[in-house]
CSV table of C-alpha atoms in Angstrom, one decimal:
chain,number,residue,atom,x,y,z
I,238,UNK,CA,-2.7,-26.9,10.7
I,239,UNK,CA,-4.1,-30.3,12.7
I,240,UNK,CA,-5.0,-32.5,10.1
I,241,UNK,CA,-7.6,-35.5,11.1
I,242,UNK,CA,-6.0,-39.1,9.8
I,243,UNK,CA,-8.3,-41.1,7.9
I,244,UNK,CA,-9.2,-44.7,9.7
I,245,UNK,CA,-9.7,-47.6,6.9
I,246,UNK,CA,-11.4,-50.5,8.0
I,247,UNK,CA,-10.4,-52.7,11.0
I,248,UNK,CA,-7.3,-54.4,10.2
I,249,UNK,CA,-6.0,-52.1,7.9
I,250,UNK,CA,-3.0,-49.3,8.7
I,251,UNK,CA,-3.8,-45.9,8.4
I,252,UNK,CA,-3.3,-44.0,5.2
I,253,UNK,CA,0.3,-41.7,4.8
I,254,UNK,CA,-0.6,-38.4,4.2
I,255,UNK,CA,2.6,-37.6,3.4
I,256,UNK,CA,3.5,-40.0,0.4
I,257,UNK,CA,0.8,-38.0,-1.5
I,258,UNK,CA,2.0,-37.6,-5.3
I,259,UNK,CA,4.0,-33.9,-5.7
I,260,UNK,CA,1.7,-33.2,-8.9
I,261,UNK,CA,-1.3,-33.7,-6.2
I,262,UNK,CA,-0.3,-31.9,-3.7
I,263,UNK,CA,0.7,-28.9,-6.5
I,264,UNK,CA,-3.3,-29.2,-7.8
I,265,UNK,CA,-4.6,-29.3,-3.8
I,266,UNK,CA,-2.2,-26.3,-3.3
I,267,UNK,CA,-3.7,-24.3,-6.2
I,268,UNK,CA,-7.7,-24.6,-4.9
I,269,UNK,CA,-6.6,-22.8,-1.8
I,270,UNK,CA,-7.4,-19.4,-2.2
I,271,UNK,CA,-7.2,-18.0,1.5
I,272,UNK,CA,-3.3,-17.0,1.9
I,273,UNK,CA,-3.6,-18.5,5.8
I,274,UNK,CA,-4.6,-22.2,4.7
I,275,UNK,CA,-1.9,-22.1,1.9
I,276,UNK,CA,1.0,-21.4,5.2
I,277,UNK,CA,-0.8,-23.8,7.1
I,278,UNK,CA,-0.6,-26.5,4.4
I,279,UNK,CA,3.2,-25.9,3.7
I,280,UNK,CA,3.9,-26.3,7.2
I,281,UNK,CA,1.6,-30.0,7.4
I,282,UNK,CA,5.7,-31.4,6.6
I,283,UNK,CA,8.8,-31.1,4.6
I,284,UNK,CA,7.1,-33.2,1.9
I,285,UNK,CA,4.1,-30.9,1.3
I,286,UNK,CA,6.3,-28.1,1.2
I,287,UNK,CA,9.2,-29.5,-0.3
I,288,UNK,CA,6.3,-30.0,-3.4
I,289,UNK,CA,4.7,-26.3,-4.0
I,290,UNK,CA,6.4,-23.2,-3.8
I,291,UNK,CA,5.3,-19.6,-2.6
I,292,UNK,CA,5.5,-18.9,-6.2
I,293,UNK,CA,2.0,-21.0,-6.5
I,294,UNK,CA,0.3,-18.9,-4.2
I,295,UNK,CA,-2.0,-16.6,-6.4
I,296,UNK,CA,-2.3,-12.9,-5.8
I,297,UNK,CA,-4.6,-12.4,-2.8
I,298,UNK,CA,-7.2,-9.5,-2.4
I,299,UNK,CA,-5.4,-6.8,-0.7
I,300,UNK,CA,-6.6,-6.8,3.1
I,301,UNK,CA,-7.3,-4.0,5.4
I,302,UNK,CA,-5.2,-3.3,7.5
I,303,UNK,CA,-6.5,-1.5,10.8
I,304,UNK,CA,-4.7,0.9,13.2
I,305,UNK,CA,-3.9,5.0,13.3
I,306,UNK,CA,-1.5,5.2,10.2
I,307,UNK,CA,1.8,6.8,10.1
I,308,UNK,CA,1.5,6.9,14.2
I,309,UNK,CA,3.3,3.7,16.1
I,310,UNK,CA,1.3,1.2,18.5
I,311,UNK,CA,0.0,1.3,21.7
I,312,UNK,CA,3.0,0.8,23.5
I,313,UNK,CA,2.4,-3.3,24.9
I,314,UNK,CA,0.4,-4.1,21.6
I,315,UNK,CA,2.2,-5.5,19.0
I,316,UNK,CA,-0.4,-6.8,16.8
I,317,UNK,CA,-1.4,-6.1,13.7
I,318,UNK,CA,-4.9,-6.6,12.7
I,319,UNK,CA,-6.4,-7.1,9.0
I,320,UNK,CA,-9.7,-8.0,7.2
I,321,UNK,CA,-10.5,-9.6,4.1
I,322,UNK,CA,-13.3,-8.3,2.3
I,323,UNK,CA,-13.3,-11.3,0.2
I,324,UNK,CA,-13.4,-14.1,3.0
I,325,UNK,CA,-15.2,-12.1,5.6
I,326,UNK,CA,-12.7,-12.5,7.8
I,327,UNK,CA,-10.3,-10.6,10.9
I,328,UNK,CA,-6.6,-11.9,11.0
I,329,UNK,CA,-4.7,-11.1,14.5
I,330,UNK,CA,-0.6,-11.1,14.1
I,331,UNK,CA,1.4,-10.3,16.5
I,332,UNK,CA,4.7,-9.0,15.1
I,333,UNK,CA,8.1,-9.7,16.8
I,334,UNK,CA,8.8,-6.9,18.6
I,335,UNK,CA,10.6,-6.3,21.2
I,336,UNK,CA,9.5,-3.3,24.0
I,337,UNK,CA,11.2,-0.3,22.2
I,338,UNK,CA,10.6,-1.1,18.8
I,339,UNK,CA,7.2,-0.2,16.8
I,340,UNK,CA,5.7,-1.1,14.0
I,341,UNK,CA,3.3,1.6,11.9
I,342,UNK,CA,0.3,0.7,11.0
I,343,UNK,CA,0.9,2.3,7.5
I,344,UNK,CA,1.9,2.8,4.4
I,345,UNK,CA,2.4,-0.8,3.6
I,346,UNK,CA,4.7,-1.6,0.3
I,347,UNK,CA,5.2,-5.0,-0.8
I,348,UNK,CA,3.8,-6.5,1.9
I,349,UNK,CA,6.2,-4.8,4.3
I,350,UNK,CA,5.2,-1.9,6.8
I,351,UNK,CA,8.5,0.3,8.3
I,352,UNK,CA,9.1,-0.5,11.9
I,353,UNK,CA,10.1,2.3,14.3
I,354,UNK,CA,12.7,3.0,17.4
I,355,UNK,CA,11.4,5.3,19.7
I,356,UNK,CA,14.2,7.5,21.1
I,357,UNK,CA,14.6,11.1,22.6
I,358,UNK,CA,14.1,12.8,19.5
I,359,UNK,CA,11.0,10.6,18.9
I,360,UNK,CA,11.1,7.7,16.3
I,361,UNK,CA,13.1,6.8,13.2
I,362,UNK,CA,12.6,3.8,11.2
I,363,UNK,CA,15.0,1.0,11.9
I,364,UNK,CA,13.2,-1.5,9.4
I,365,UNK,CA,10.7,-2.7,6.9
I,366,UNK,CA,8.6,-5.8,8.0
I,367,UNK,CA,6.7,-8.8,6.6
I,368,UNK,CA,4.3,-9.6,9.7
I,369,UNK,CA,3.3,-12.4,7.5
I,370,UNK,CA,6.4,-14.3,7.1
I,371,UNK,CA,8.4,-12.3,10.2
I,372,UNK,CA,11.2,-11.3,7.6
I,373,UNK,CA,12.9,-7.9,7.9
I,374,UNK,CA,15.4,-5.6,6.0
I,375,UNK,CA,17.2,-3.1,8.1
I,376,UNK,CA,17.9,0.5,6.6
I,377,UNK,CA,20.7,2.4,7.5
I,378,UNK,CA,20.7,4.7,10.5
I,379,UNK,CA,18.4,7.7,10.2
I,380,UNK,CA,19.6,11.3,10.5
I,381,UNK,CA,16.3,13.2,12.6
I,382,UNK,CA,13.8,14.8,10.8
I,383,UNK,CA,10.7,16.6,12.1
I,384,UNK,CA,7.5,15.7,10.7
I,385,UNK,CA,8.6,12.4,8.6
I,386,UNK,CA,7.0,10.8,6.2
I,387,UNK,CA,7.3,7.5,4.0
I,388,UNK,CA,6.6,8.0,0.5
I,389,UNK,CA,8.3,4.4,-0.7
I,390,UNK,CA,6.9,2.9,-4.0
I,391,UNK,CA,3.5,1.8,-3.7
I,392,UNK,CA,2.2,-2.0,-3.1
I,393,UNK,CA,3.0,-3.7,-6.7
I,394,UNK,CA,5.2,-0.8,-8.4
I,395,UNK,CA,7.0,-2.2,-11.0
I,396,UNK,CA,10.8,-1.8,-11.5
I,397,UNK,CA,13.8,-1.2,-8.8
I,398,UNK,CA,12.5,-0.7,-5.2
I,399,UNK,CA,14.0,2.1,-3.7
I,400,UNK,CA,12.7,3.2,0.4
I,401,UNK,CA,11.8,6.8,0.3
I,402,UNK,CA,11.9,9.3,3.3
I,403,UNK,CA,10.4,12.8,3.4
I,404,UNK,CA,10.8,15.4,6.0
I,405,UNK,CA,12.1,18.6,7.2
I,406,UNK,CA,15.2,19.1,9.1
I,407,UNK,CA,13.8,21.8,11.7
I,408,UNK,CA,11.1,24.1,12.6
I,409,UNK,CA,13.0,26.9,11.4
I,410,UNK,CA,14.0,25.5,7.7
I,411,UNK,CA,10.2,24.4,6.6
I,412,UNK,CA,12.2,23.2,3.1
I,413,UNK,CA,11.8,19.7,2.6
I,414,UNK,CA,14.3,17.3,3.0
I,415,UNK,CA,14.0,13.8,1.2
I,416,UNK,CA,16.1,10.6,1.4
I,417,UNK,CA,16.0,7.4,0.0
I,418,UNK,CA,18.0,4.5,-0.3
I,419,UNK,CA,17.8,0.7,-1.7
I,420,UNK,CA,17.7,-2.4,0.2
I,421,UNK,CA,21.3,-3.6,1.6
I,422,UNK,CA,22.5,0.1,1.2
I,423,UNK,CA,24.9,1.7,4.1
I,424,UNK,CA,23.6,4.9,3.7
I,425,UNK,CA,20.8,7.6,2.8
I,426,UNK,CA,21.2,10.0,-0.3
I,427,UNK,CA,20.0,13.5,0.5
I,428,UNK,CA,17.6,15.6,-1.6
I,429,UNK,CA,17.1,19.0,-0.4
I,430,UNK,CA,14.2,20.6,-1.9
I,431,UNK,CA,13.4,24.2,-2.2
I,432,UNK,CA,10.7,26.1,-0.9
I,433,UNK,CA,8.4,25.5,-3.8
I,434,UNK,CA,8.2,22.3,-2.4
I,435,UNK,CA,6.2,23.4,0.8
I,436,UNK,CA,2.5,22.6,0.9
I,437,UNK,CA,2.5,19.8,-1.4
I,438,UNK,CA,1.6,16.1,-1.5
I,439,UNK,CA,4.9,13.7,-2.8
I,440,UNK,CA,4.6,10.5,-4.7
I,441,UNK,CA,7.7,8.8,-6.1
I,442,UNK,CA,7.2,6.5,-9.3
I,443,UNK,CA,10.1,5.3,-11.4
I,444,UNK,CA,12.8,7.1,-10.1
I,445,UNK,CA,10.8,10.9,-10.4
I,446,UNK,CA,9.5,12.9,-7.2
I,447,UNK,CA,5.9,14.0,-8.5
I,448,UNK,CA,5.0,16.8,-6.0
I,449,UNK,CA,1.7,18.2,-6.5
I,450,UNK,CA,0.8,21.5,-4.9
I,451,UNK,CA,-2.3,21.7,-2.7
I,452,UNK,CA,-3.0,25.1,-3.6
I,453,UNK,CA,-2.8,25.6,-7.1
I,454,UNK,CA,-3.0,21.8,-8.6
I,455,UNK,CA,-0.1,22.1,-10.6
I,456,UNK,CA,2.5,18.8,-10.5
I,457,UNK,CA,6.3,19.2,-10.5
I,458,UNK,CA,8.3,16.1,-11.7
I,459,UNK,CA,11.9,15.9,-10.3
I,460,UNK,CA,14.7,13.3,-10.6
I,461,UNK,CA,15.6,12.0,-7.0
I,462,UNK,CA,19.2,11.5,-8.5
I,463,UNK,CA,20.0,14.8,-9.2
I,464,UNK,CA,17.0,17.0,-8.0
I,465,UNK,CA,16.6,17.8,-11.6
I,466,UNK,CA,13.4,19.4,-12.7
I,467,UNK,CA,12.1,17.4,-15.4
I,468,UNK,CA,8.5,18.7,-16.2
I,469,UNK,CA,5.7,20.7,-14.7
I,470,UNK,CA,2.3,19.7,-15.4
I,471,UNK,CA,-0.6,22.4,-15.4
I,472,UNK,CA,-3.7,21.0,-13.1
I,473,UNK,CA,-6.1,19.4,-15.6
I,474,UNK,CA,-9.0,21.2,-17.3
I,475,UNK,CA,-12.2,19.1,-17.3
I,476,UNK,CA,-13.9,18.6,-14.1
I,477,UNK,CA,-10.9,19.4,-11.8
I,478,UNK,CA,-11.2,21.9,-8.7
I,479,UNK,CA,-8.1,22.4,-6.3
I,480,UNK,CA,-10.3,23.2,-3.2
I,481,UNK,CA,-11.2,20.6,-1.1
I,482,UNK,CA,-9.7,18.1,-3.2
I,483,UNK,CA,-6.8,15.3,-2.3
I,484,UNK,CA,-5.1,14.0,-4.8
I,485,UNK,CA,-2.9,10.6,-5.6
I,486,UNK,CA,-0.6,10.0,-8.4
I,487,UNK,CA,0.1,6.6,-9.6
I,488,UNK,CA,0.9,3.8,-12.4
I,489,UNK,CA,-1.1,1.5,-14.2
I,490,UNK,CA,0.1,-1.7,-14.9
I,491,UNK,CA,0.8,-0.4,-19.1
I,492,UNK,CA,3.0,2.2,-17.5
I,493,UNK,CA,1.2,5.1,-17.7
I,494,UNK,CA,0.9,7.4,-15.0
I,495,UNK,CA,-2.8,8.3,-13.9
I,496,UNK,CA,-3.8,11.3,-11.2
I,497,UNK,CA,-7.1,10.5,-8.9
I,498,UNK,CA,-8.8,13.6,-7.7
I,499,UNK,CA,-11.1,12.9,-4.7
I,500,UNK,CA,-13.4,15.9,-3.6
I,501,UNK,CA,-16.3,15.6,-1.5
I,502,UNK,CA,-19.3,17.1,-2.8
I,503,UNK,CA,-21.7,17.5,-0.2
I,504,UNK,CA,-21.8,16.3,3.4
I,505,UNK,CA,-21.3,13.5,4.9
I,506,UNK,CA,-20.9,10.6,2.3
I,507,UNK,CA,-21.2,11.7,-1.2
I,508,UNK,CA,-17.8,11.9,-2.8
I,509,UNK,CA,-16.2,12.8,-6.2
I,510,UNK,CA,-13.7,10.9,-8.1
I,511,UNK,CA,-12.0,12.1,-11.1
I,512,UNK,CA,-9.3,10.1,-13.0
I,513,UNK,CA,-7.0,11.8,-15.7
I,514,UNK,CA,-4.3,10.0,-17.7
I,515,UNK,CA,-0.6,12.0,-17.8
I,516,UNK,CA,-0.8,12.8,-22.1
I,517,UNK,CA,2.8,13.1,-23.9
I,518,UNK,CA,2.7,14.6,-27.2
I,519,UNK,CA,6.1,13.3,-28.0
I,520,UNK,CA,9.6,12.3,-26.2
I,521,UNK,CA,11.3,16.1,-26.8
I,522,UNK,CA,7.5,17.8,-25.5
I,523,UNK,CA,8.1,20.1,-22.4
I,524,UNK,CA,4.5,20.3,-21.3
I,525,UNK,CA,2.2,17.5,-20.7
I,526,UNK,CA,-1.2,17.4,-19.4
I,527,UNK,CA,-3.6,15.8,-17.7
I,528,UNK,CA,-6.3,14.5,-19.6
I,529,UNK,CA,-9.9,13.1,-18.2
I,530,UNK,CA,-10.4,9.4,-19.0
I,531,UNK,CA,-13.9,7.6,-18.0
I,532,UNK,CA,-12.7,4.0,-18.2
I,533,UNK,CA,-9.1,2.1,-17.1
I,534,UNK,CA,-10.0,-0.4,-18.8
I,535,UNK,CA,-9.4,-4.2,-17.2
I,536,UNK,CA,-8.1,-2.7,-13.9
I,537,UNK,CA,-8.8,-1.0,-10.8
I,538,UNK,CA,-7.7,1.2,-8.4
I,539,UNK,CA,-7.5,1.1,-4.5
I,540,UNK,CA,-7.1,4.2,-2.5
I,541,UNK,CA,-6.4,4.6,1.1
I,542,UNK,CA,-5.3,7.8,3.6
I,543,UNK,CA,-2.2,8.4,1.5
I,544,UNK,CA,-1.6,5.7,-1.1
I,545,UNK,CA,-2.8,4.4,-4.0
I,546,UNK,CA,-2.1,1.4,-6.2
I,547,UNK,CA,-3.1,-0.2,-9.4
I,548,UNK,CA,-4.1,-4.2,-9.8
I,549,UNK,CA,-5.6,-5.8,-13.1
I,550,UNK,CA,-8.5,-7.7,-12.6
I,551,UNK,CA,-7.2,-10.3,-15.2
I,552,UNK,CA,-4.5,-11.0,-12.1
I,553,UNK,CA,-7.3,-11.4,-9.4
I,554,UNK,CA,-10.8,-12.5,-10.6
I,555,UNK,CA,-12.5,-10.9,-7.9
I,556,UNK,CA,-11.7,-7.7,-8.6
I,557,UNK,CA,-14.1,-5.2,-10.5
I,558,UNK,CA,-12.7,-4.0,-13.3
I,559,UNK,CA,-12.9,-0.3,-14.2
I,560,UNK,CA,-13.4,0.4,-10.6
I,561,UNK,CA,-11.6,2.8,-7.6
I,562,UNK,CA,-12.1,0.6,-4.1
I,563,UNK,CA,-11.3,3.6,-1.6
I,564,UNK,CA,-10.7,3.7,2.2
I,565,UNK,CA,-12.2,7.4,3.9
I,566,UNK,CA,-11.4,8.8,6.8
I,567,UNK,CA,-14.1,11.1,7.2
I,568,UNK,CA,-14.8,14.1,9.9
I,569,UNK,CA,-18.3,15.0,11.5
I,570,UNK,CA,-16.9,17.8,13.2
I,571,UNK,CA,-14.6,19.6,15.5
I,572,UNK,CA,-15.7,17.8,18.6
I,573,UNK,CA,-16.6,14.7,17.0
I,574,UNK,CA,-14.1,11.6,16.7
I,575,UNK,CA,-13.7,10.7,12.6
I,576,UNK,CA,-15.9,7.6,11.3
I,577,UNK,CA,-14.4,5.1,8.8
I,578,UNK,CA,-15.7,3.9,5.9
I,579,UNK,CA,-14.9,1.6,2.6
I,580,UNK,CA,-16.5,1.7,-0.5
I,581,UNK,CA,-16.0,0.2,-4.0
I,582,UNK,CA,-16.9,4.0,-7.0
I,583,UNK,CA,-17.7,2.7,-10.7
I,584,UNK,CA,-15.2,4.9,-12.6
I,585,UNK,CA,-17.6,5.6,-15.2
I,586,UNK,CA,-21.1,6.2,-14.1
I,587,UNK,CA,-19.9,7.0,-10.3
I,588,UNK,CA,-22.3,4.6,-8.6
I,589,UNK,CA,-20.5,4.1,-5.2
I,590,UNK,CA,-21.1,0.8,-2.8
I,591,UNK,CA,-20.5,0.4,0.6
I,592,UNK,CA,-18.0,-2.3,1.8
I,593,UNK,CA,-18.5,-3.3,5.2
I,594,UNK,CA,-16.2,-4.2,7.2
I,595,UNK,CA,-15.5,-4.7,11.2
I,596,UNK,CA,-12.5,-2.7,11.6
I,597,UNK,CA,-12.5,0.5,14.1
I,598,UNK,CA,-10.3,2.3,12.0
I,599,UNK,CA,-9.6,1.2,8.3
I,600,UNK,CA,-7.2,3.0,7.0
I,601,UNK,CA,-4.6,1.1,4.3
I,602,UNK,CA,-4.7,-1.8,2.1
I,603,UNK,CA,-2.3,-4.1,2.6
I,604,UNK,CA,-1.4,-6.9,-0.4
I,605,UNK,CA,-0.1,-10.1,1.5
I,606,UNK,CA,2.6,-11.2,0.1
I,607,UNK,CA,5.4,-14.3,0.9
I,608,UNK,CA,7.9,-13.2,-1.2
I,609,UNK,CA,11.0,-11.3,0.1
I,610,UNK,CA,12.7,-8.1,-1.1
């Protein structure tokens, strides 16, 4: 940040920014709200960082983080490109990669996005990244998979963070594999799943595998630990319809967990959202259910490609509360590229607005963060 000295009269020497009180340079740090002019202050010298923290940074409105997700770069462009809705503005950062090494343009967790080698059996993750502060955590080495996925807890999950893997280990065994692992670990543990695993959409919240099935709605709750089967949950009642729907499972910030059921209703823009809240009778009951809810409450839900997290709007003001912000990928046709769009869905009447924004393809949220794992 170049910061412009101020000139007092002729005669007089000019003023030293840096002897500024710490308690003002704390109160100047809290007005800035744009994540970018907070780095740029710390960085003015040791004494205005040396006074505020990263800690006094504020949550940030998740940004929008452009790119094809779960596919690598264009090999030669290693930027990363975001936009904030709530300042209007593009961010370019290029990550520090070097010629064989990759970073996805999705899932994000944490503010970190897995980083990729690209070898002769394609690539396998090396990494998790902070583009914003350049820090990295390696993960062990990666025994192949085809057709991998990360399913790694969501952008503010609460509780131990754990990097999550899901795959299969050939064409011929179309089982799933998963592995996870926690930061600093040596190794993977491996979770083979049976074939009533197949065909089904994997979230992983507080230590279960919630694998809902596309066909059929129902959701299977297993411990990653042991593979144990903890609880299979019948598709909701009110409302819900399997075909043509993608769901996401998630958890609010009072620890419940809440299932999103997005259908499209009619062609090209007019979509359904259905929210339903997991309902436990009691600690020893074997069959929960999903039950309809019309309001969250203070918080709100953003929904990209393949994620979903929860953020309270008493955290971040500018958030509307009771509200599902969601990211769409949608398809004109078999011989026409997919469009993009953002919009912000009222959970309780439905009313939907359009969020523009400038990206070619905006496809995950991204919540910047300085922190490290």
């Amino acid at each position: 940040m170049e910061m412009e000295m101020e000139t007092a009269n002729e005669g007089e020497e000019e003023r030293d920014w840096t002897c500024l009180p710490p308690e003002m340079l704390i109160l100047i740090a809290k007005c800035l709200r744009e994540i970018s002019d907070f780095v740029g202050f710390r960085i003015v010298c040791h004494a205005w960082r040396s006074s505020t923290s990263i800690a006094d940074f504020p949550m940030e409105f998740p940004w929008i983080l452009d790119g094809p997700c779960n596919q690598p770069f264009h090999p030669g462009d290693p930027n990363s490109r975001f936009y904030s809705l709530l300042f209007n503005k593009t961010y370019t950062i290029t990550a520090p990669t070097s010629l064989d090494k990759k970073t996805l343009s999705g899932p994000c967790s944490h503010g970190y996005m897995p980083t990729l080698l690209q070898g002769s059996f394609g690539f396998r993750p090396i990494s998790l990244l902070n583009p914003l502060t350049n820090h990295e955590i390696p993960v062990p080495a990666y025994p192949y998979v085809y057709d991998c996925h990360w399913i790694g807890p969501r952008q503010n999950q609460i509780g131990e963070y754990v990097i999550v893997w899901y795959g299969q280990s050939h064409y011929h065994n179309p089982n799933p594999i998963l592995f996870f692992c926690h930061p600093g670990q040596n190794n993977w543990h491996r979770l083979n799943l049976g074939s009533d695993y197949r065909d089904c959409r994997h979230f992983y919240l507080k230590g279960m595998l919630f694998s809902v099935q596309r066909g059929t709605g129902v959701t299977k709750v297993t411990s990653i630990t042991d593979s144990a089967t903890l609880a299979y949950v019948v598709p909701p009642v009110e409302g819900y319809s399997a075909e043509g729907s993608r769901q996401y499972i998630v958890e609010d910030s009072l620890g419940d967990i809440l299932r999103i059921s997005r259908k499209y209703c009619s062609f090209p823009f007019n979509i359904r959202l259905d929210v339903y809240r997991l309902h436990v009778l009691n600690k020893n009951d074997s069959s929960p259910c999903w039950v309809k809810v019309s309001s969250i409450g203070n918080q709100a839900i953003f929904i990209d490609m393949d994620n979903a997290f929860v953020l309270r709007a008493d955290e971040l003001s500018d958030i509307k509360k009771n509200s599902i912000y969601l990211l769409m990928q949608i398809f004109l046709g078999l011989h026409s590229p997919p469009c993009y769009r953002a919009d912000r869905i009222d959970i309780e009447t439905g009313a939907s607005e359009y969020l523009p924004c400038p990206l070619e393809k905006p496809k995950s949220w991204f919540l910047p963060n300085l922190h490290h794992l």
